[in-house]
Short mmCIF file of C-alpha atoms in Angstrom, two decimals:
data_model
loop_
_atom_site.label_atom_id
_atom_site.label_comp_id
_atom_site.label_asym_id
_atom_site.label_seq_id
_atom_site.Cartn_x
_atom_site.Cartn_y
_atom_site.Cartn_z
CA UNK A 1 0.04 0.26 0.00
CA UNK A 2 2.90 2.76 0.39
CA UNK A 3 4.49 1.41 -2.30
CA UNK A 4 1.49 2.29 -4.55
CA UNK A 5 1.39 5.26 -2.24
CA UNK A 6 4.94 6.90 -3.47
CA UNK A 7 4.72 5.65 -6.32
CA UNK A 8 1.63 7.35 -7.98
CA UNK A 9 3.32 10.85 -5.36
CA UNK A 10 6.45 10.13 -7.96
CA UNK A 11 4.32 9.94 -11.10
CA UNK A 12 2.52 13.66 -10.18
CA UNK A 13 5.42 15.28 -8.99
CA UNK A 14 7.35 14.45 -12.96
CA UNK A 15 4.40 16.67 -14.59
CA UNK A 16 4.19 19.61 -11.98
CA UNK A 17 4.92 22.54 -14.38
CA UNK A 18 8.21 24.71 -13.16
CA UNK A 19 7.85 28.43 -12.68
CA UNK A 20 7.90 30.47 -16.58
CA UNK A 21 10.84 31.74 -17.54
CA UNK A 22 11.27 35.61 -19.45
CA UNK A 23 11.13 36.45 -23.50
CA UNK A 24 14.19 37.42 -24.21
CA UNK A 25 14.17 40.85 -25.56
CA UNK A 26 17.33 39.82 -27.51
CA UNK A 27 19.67 43.05 -26.62
CA UNK A 28 22.66 44.00 -27.34
CA UNK A 29 25.40 44.79 -24.61
CA UNK A 30 25.60 48.22 -24.43
CA UNK A 31 28.81 49.90 -25.71
CA UNK A 32 31.77 50.43 -22.85
CA UNK A 33 33.85 52.19 -24.73
CA UNK A 34 33.46 54.59 -26.77
CA UNK A 35 35.75 57.17 -27.62
CA UNK A 36 35.63 60.11 -29.28
CA UNK A 37 38.56 62.89 -31.10
CA UNK A 38 38.46 65.72 -33.26
CA UNK A 39 40.39 66.91 -35.88
CA UNK A 40 39.48 70.16 -38.02
CA UNK A 41 36.11 69.70 -38.98
CA UNK A 42 35.94 66.02 -38.40
CA UNK A 43 34.98 63.95 -35.26
CA UNK A 44 36.16 60.66 -35.19
CA UNK A 45 33.86 57.71 -33.10
CA UNK A 46 35.34 54.12 -32.20
CA UNK A 47 34.26 51.53 -30.25
CA UNK A 48 34.18 47.82 -29.65
CA UNK A 49 30.98 45.83 -30.05
CA UNK A 50 29.75 44.09 -28.14
CA UNK A 51 29.82 39.76 -27.60
CA UNK A 52 26.83 38.60 -25.98
CA UNK A 53 23.35 40.65 -25.09
CA UNK A 54 22.06 40.63 -21.78
CA UNK A 55 20.76 37.34 -21.82
CA UNK A 56 23.69 36.41 -21.90
CA UNK A 57 24.34 34.26 -25.55
CA UNK A 58 26.06 34.44 -27.90
CA UNK A 59 25.27 37.45 -30.01
CA UNK A 60 23.75 36.16 -34.02
CA UNK A 61 24.92 38.10 -37.21
CA UNK A 62 25.60 41.95 -37.42
CA UNK A 63 23.56 44.58 -35.29
CA UNK A 64 22.59 47.53 -35.89
CA UNK A 65 23.74 50.83 -34.55
CA UNK A 66 21.80 54.05 -33.83
CA UNK A 67 24.99 56.75 -33.15
CA UNK A 68 23.42 60.83 -31.20
CA UNK A 69 24.82 63.64 -30.38
CA UNK A 70 23.92 66.42 -27.97
CA UNK A 71 25.23 70.03 -27.63
CA UNK A 72 26.35 71.07 -24.01
CA UNK A 73 23.13 70.04 -21.70
CA UNK A 74 20.41 69.74 -24.58
CA UNK A 75 18.74 66.86 -26.18
CA UNK A 76 20.33 63.76 -27.30
CA UNK A 77 19.79 64.27 -31.32
CA UNK A 78 20.02 61.67 -34.03
CA UNK A 79 23.01 62.35 -36.51
CA UNK A 80 23.31 58.53 -38.11
CA UNK A 81 21.05 55.38 -39.17
CA UNK A 82 21.54 52.45 -41.02
CA UNK A 83 24.78 51.42 -38.65
CA UNK A 84 25.24 48.01 -38.28
CA UNK A 85 28.44 45.90 -37.52
CA UNK A 86 29.54 42.33 -35.97
CA UNK A 87 29.84 40.97 -33.03
CA UNK A 88 34.10 42.45 -31.36
CA UNK A 89 33.90 44.38 -34.68
CA UNK A 90 36.43 48.03 -34.34
CA UNK A 91 34.05 50.17 -35.37
CA UNK A 92 34.45 53.51 -36.20
CA UNK A 93 32.01 56.64 -37.65
CA UNK A 94 33.09 60.22 -38.76
CA UNK A 95 30.43 62.75 -38.95
CA UNK A 96 31.77 65.78 -40.91
CA UNK A 97 30.34 69.08 -38.15
CA UNK A 98 27.51 71.72 -39.36
CA UNK A 99 28.57 75.11 -39.54
CA UNK A 100 27.09 76.00 -36.87
CA UNK A 101 28.95 73.37 -35.30
CA UNK A 102 32.48 73.85 -36.34
CA UNK A 103 31.84 77.90 -35.59
CA UNK A 104 32.07 79.91 -32.14
CA UNK A 105 32.94 79.56 -28.78
CA UNK A 106 34.27 76.20 -27.60
CA UNK A 107 31.52 74.61 -26.43
CA UNK A 108 30.93 70.56 -25.25
CA UNK A 109 29.40 68.33 -27.88
CA UNK A 110 28.48 64.53 -26.04
CA UNK A 111 28.49 61.70 -27.85
CA UNK A 112 27.22 57.94 -27.49
CA UNK A 113 25.84 55.17 -29.36
CA UNK A 114 22.83 52.92 -28.87
CA UNK A 115 23.00 48.83 -30.75
CA UNK A 116 19.39 47.37 -31.18
CA UNK A 117 17.44 44.38 -31.27
CA UNK A 118 15.66 43.09 -33.85
CA UNK A 119 13.24 44.57 -32.75
CA UNK A 120 14.11 48.08 -32.68
CA UNK A 121 14.85 47.87 -28.73
CA UNK A 122 18.08 49.31 -26.47
CA UNK A 123 19.59 48.26 -23.52
CA UNK A 124 20.92 52.10 -22.43
CA UNK A 125 23.55 54.55 -24.13
CA UNK A 126 27.01 53.98 -24.46
CA UNK A 127 29.45 55.10 -21.76
CA UNK A 128 28.78 59.03 -23.17
CA UNK A 129 32.37 61.09 -25.25
CA UNK A 130 32.91 63.82 -25.94
CA UNK A 131 35.18 66.79 -28.24
CA UNK A 132 35.13 70.13 -28.51
CA UNK A 133 32.20 72.29 -30.91
CA UNK A 134 32.72 75.88 -32.37
CA UNK A 135 36.10 77.79 -33.47
CA UNK A 136 39.30 75.81 -33.96
CA UNK A 137 42.03 78.10 -32.03
CA UNK A 138 44.31 79.78 -34.99
CA UNK A 139 47.40 78.94 -36.08
CA UNK A 140 50.85 79.87 -33.85
CA UNK A 141 53.33 82.14 -36.12
CA UNK A 142 56.10 83.23 -36.16
CA UNK A 143 58.01 80.66 -33.47
CA UNK A 144 61.67 80.74 -33.59
CA UNK A 145 63.96 79.30 -30.41
CA UNK A 146 67.12 80.93 -28.13
CA UNK A 147 69.28 78.89 -26.50
CA UNK A 148 71.38 79.53 -23.47
CA UNK A 149 72.68 77.92 -20.49
CA UNK A 150 69.55 77.68 -18.49
CA UNK A 151 68.18 75.51 -21.58
CA UNK A 152 66.01 77.13 -24.50
CA UNK A 153 63.82 80.32 -24.79
CA UNK A 154 60.84 79.49 -27.18
CA UNK A 155 59.14 83.22 -28.42
CA UNK A 156 55.78 82.88 -30.80
CA UNK A 157 53.56 85.76 -32.41
CA UNK A 158 51.21 86.36 -28.77
CA UNK A 159 47.81 85.80 -29.67
CA UNK A 160 45.43 89.37 -30.46
CA UNK A 161 42.80 87.83 -28.74
CA UNK A 162 44.25 85.82 -25.64
CA UNK A 163 41.29 83.25 -23.47
CA UNK A 164 41.96 81.89 -20.29
CA UNK A 165 40.81 78.66 -21.82
CA UNK A 166 43.04 78.70 -24.31
CA UNK A 167 46.78 77.52 -24.08
CA UNK A 168 50.13 76.67 -25.52
CA UNK A 169 51.50 73.55 -26.47
CA UNK A 170 54.97 73.35 -27.97
CA UNK A 171 55.38 69.43 -28.76
CA UNK A 172 59.65 68.98 -28.38
CA UNK A 173 60.46 65.98 -31.34
CA UNK A 174 64.82 64.87 -30.79
CA UNK A 175 66.23 64.33 -33.59
CA UNK A 176 69.62 62.80 -32.16
CA UNK A 177 67.96 59.10 -30.49
CA UNK A 178 70.74 57.50 -28.07
CA UNK A 179 70.58 53.38 -27.95
CA UNK A 180 68.51 52.17 -25.61
CA UNK A 181 68.31 52.48 -21.59
CA UNK A 182 69.11 48.36 -22.42
CA UNK A 183 72.45 48.82 -23.51
CA UNK A 184 72.74 51.81 -20.50
CA UNK A 185 72.27 49.54 -17.98
CA UNK A 186 74.67 46.90 -18.34
CA UNK A 187 77.71 46.84 -16.11
CA UNK A 188 80.26 46.69 -18.98
CA UNK A 189 78.84 49.16 -21.27
CA UNK A 190 80.49 52.57 -21.93
CA UNK A 191 77.87 54.98 -19.99
CA UNK A 192 78.13 52.89 -16.91
CA UNK A 193 75.77 52.78 -14.01
CA UNK A 194 75.75 57.03 -13.50
CA UNK A 195 74.64 57.00 -17.45
CA UNK A 196 71.78 59.28 -17.42
CA UNK A 197 68.27 58.32 -17.95
CA UNK A 198 67.56 57.96 -21.96
CA UNK A 199 66.10 60.81 -23.13
CA UNK A 200 62.09 59.97 -24.98
CA UNK A 201 61.73 60.35 -28.28
CA UNK A 202 58.69 63.44 -28.02
CA UNK A 203 57.77 65.35 -25.53
CA UNK A 204 55.17 68.27 -25.02
CA UNK A 205 55.03 71.16 -22.40
CA UNK A 206 51.78 73.98 -21.66
CA UNK A 207 51.99 77.00 -21.93
CA UNK A 208 49.47 80.08 -20.57
CA UNK A 209 48.95 82.04 -24.14
CA UNK A 210 47.98 84.69 -21.43
CA UNK A 211 51.11 85.71 -20.30
CA UNK A 212 53.41 88.25 -21.94
CA UNK A 213 55.86 88.15 -23.35
CA UNK A 214 55.12 85.21 -25.00
CA UNK A 215 57.37 82.77 -24.27
CA UNK A 216 58.43 79.44 -22.63
CA UNK A 217 62.22 78.41 -21.34
CA UNK A 218 62.45 74.33 -21.87
CA UNK A 219 65.36 73.51 -19.61
CA UNK A 220 65.35 69.98 -19.62
CA UNK A 221 66.97 69.78 -23.02
CA UNK A 222 70.78 67.89 -23.31
CA UNK A 223 73.63 70.37 -24.53
CA UNK A 224 75.68 68.10 -27.28
CA UNK A 225 71.28 66.27 -28.60
CA UNK A 226 69.54 68.18 -31.63
CA UNK A 227 65.87 68.87 -31.46
CA UNK A 228 62.28 70.48 -33.51
CA UNK A 229 60.10 71.94 -31.75
CA UNK A 230 56.17 72.55 -33.24
CA UNK A 231 53.15 74.85 -31.22
CA UNK A 232 50.03 74.60 -31.37
CA UNK A 233 46.70 76.37 -29.93
CA UNK A 234 44.36 74.42 -27.54
CA UNK A 235 41.10 75.72 -25.94
CA UNK A 236 40.12 73.41 -23.57
CA UNK A 237 37.29 72.38 -21.87
CA UNK A 238 36.05 71.34 -18.46
CA UNK A 239 33.15 68.46 -19.31
CA UNK A 240 31.63 66.32 -16.39
CA UNK A 241 35.40 66.48 -14.78
CA UNK A 242 36.91 66.19 -17.83
CA UNK A 243 39.34 67.82 -19.82
CA UNK A 244 38.38 68.41 -23.16
CA UNK A 245 40.66 70.04 -26.11
CA UNK A 246 40.35 71.74 -29.33
CA UNK A 247 43.73 71.93 -31.00
CA UNK A 248 44.60 74.22 -33.87
CA UNK A 249 46.85 73.47 -36.68
CA UNK A 250 50.77 72.99 -35.96
CA UNK A 251 53.29 75.18 -36.74
CA UNK A 252 56.19 75.36 -38.59
CA UNK A 253 58.49 72.61 -37.34
CA UNK A 254 61.77 75.17 -35.88
CA UNK A 255 65.30 73.34 -35.53
CA UNK A 256 67.43 73.78 -32.39
CA UNK A 257 70.95 72.52 -31.44
CA UNK A 258 71.85 72.37 -28.46
CA UNK A 259 75.90 73.20 -28.59
CA UNK A 260 77.38 74.55 -24.98
CA UNK A 261 79.50 77.46 -25.97
CA UNK A 262 78.72 79.10 -22.78
CA UNK A 263 80.71 78.38 -19.61
CA UNK A 264 80.81 78.03 -16.26
CA UNK A 265 78.80 80.87 -13.30
CA UNK A 266 81.26 82.75 -11.68
CA UNK A 267 83.19 81.78 -8.66
CA UNK A 268 82.34 84.06 -6.09
CA UNK A 269 83.42 84.42 -2.23
CA UNK A 270 87.02 84.67 -3.06
CA UNK A 271 89.68 85.71 0.15
CA UNK A 272 93.55 85.49 0.51
CA UNK A 273 95.15 84.83 3.82
CA UNK A 274 98.73 85.85 3.64
CA UNK A 275 101.07 84.07 6.48
CA UNK A 276 104.41 86.19 6.98
CA UNK A 277 108.24 84.20 6.50
CA UNK A 278 109.22 82.13 9.81
CA UNK A 279 112.74 82.05 11.22
CA UNK A 280 112.46 80.13 14.05
CA UNK A 281 113.96 76.85 13.87
CA UNK A 282 112.18 74.21 11.81
CA UNK A 283 109.44 76.55 11.15
CA UNK A 284 109.35 77.35 7.15
CA UNK A 285 111.40 80.42 6.05
CA UNK A 286 108.95 81.64 3.02
CA UNK A 287 106.13 83.20 3.24
CA UNK A 288 103.20 82.92 1.01
CA UNK A 289 99.34 83.57 0.77
CA UNK A 290 96.58 80.71 0.77
CA UNK A 291 93.56 81.57 -1.08
CA UNK A 292 89.09 80.39 -0.65
CA UNK A 293 86.34 81.17 -2.82
CA UNK A 294 82.91 79.19 -2.99
CA UNK A 295 82.10 75.87 -4.89
CA UNK A 296 80.59 76.59 -8.67
CA UNK A 297 77.91 74.42 -8.27
CA UNK A 298 77.63 73.02 -12.09
CA UNK A 299 77.91 69.18 -13.15
CA UNK A 300 79.94 69.49 -15.83
CA UNK A 301 83.02 71.32 -14.27
CA UNK A 302 86.35 70.62 -13.95
CA UNK A 303 88.29 72.79 -12.32
CA UNK A 304 89.15 76.66 -11.48
CA UNK A 305 92.19 79.14 -13.21
CA UNK A 306 94.23 81.41 -10.63
CA UNK A 307 95.11 84.42 -11.65
CA UNK A 308 97.33 87.51 -9.41
CA UNK A 309 98.51 91.17 -10.50
CA UNK A 310 101.01 93.57 -8.62
CA UNK A 311 100.19 96.60 -8.27
CA UNK A 312 98.57 98.08 -11.82
CA UNK A 313 100.60 95.39 -13.41
CA UNK A 314 98.55 93.15 -16.11
CA UNK A 315 96.81 89.16 -14.83
CA UNK A 316 98.87 86.41 -14.89
CA UNK A 317 98.18 82.72 -14.41
CA UNK A 318 99.77 81.71 -11.62
CA UNK A 319 98.04 77.82 -11.86
CA UNK A 320 99.35 75.85 -13.87
CA UNK A 321 97.74 74.57 -17.28
CA UNK A 322 95.09 71.87 -15.87
CA UNK A 323 92.15 73.03 -13.77
CA UNK A 324 92.71 73.47 -9.83
CA UNK A 325 90.38 71.04 -8.87
CA UNK A 326 89.16 72.11 -5.75
CA UNK A 327 87.85 75.96 -4.35
CA UNK A 328 91.23 76.83 -3.10
CA UNK A 329 95.28 77.41 -3.64
CA UNK A 330 98.40 78.11 -1.32
CA UNK A 331 100.36 80.30 -3.62
CA UNK A 332 103.82 80.19 -2.67
CA UNK A 333 106.14 83.03 -4.43
CA UNK A 334 104.98 86.37 -2.98
CA UNK A 335 107.58 88.75 -0.99
CA UNK A 336 107.27 90.03 2.17
CA UNK A 337 105.91 93.73 2.16
CA UNK A 338 104.11 93.29 -1.38
CA UNK A 339 100.94 93.67 -1.67
CA UNK A 340 98.90 91.54 -4.34
CA UNK A 341 95.70 90.60 -6.36
CA UNK A 342 94.09 87.55 -6.66
CA UNK A 343 90.85 86.65 -8.20
CA UNK A 344 89.79 82.87 -10.40
CA UNK A 345 87.75 81.75 -12.54
CA UNK A 346 85.75 79.28 -13.00
CA UNK A 347 86.80 76.48 -16.27
CA UNK A 348 83.89 73.27 -17.76
CA UNK A 349 84.46 70.14 -18.67
CA UNK A 350 84.52 71.63 -23.36
CA UNK A 351 87.02 74.70 -21.43
CA UNK A 352 84.64 77.13 -21.37
CA UNK A 353 86.20 79.89 -19.18
CA UNK A 354 83.97 81.98 -17.04
CA UNK A 355 85.38 85.75 -16.67
CA UNK A 356 87.65 86.28 -13.41
CA UNK A 357 85.41 86.91 -9.79
CA UNK A 358 85.37 89.29 -7.52
CA UNK A 359 89.17 90.23 -6.72
CA UNK A 360 90.72 89.39 -2.98
CA UNK A 361 93.71 92.07 -2.18
CA UNK A 362 96.24 90.60 0.86
CA UNK A 363 99.68 91.76 2.31
CA UNK A 364 102.18 89.72 2.58
CA UNK A 365 103.20 91.01 6.76
CA UNK A 366 107.19 91.14 7.19
CA UNK A 367 109.04 89.09 9.25
#
């Protein structure tokens, strides 16, 4: 009896219907990596098509795409229809801006794309991608360069109507690249461990366009290298916490050969102290003058040269042909009762010599 009842319950359970499953809407997953850029009057959009729909099922066949654009906080207006791309495709779309959006002051344009199901439905728009509407900034003219000891000074013609929203971007390209850091990192390489880090081939520098005069100092150049500079005006607007740029055309390039023709800084703090002759037993019978000065802090410093004159006579170099290494010198070639005037210069590793330091005068006392 019990076995029969159990069999009846088992048969009845097999026929019980489960909870109904909702019908699939076949909505493609939204795009998450939409990117936008503007060149001239054209806006280029790129994104990757998803592989699955919101039901985690693989998409089959091309997927319809709708592109829309909104200006500032306005409505998102459709700008492209009848687009379709295969799943996982690297999709792209280019819009030529209407004249109204390619003129006027810089302002935000926001693009998004929607992927449509076979019934024209979407799971929502993509991430927002921003560019700027408005007229591109004027080109930079009159770009020139002046080489100084502390770097390259770039000059250009000032903007007739400078705007705080516009900056100057200087593009610098190294025309004399060195071998890769791989060889520099080897202990047996010629450069060794103390070699400076490899310089990037291309770098850029932003400068306030309202600065007067219209110039910028590039302190990061290295002497012995050759560089190419170009410049452009760039409008910058913050949209939803992101800085969006609209760049003007690049200027003509200029070439800068960073040749070091500059002497070191002039030494300072020169002091002279005389020592009289001492006839006591065991003492040195000769008078002398000791010089000291503040060291010159330059990476390419080779040393110093010491000059002396007596009265209004000509300056004579009294140190050897090789630069004096430290900031001090002992002069034993002096006479009691005579007054001597001294000056020192700094010399770099290329042989450039600074001007003479401020003078120091000292009289050798009589014994």
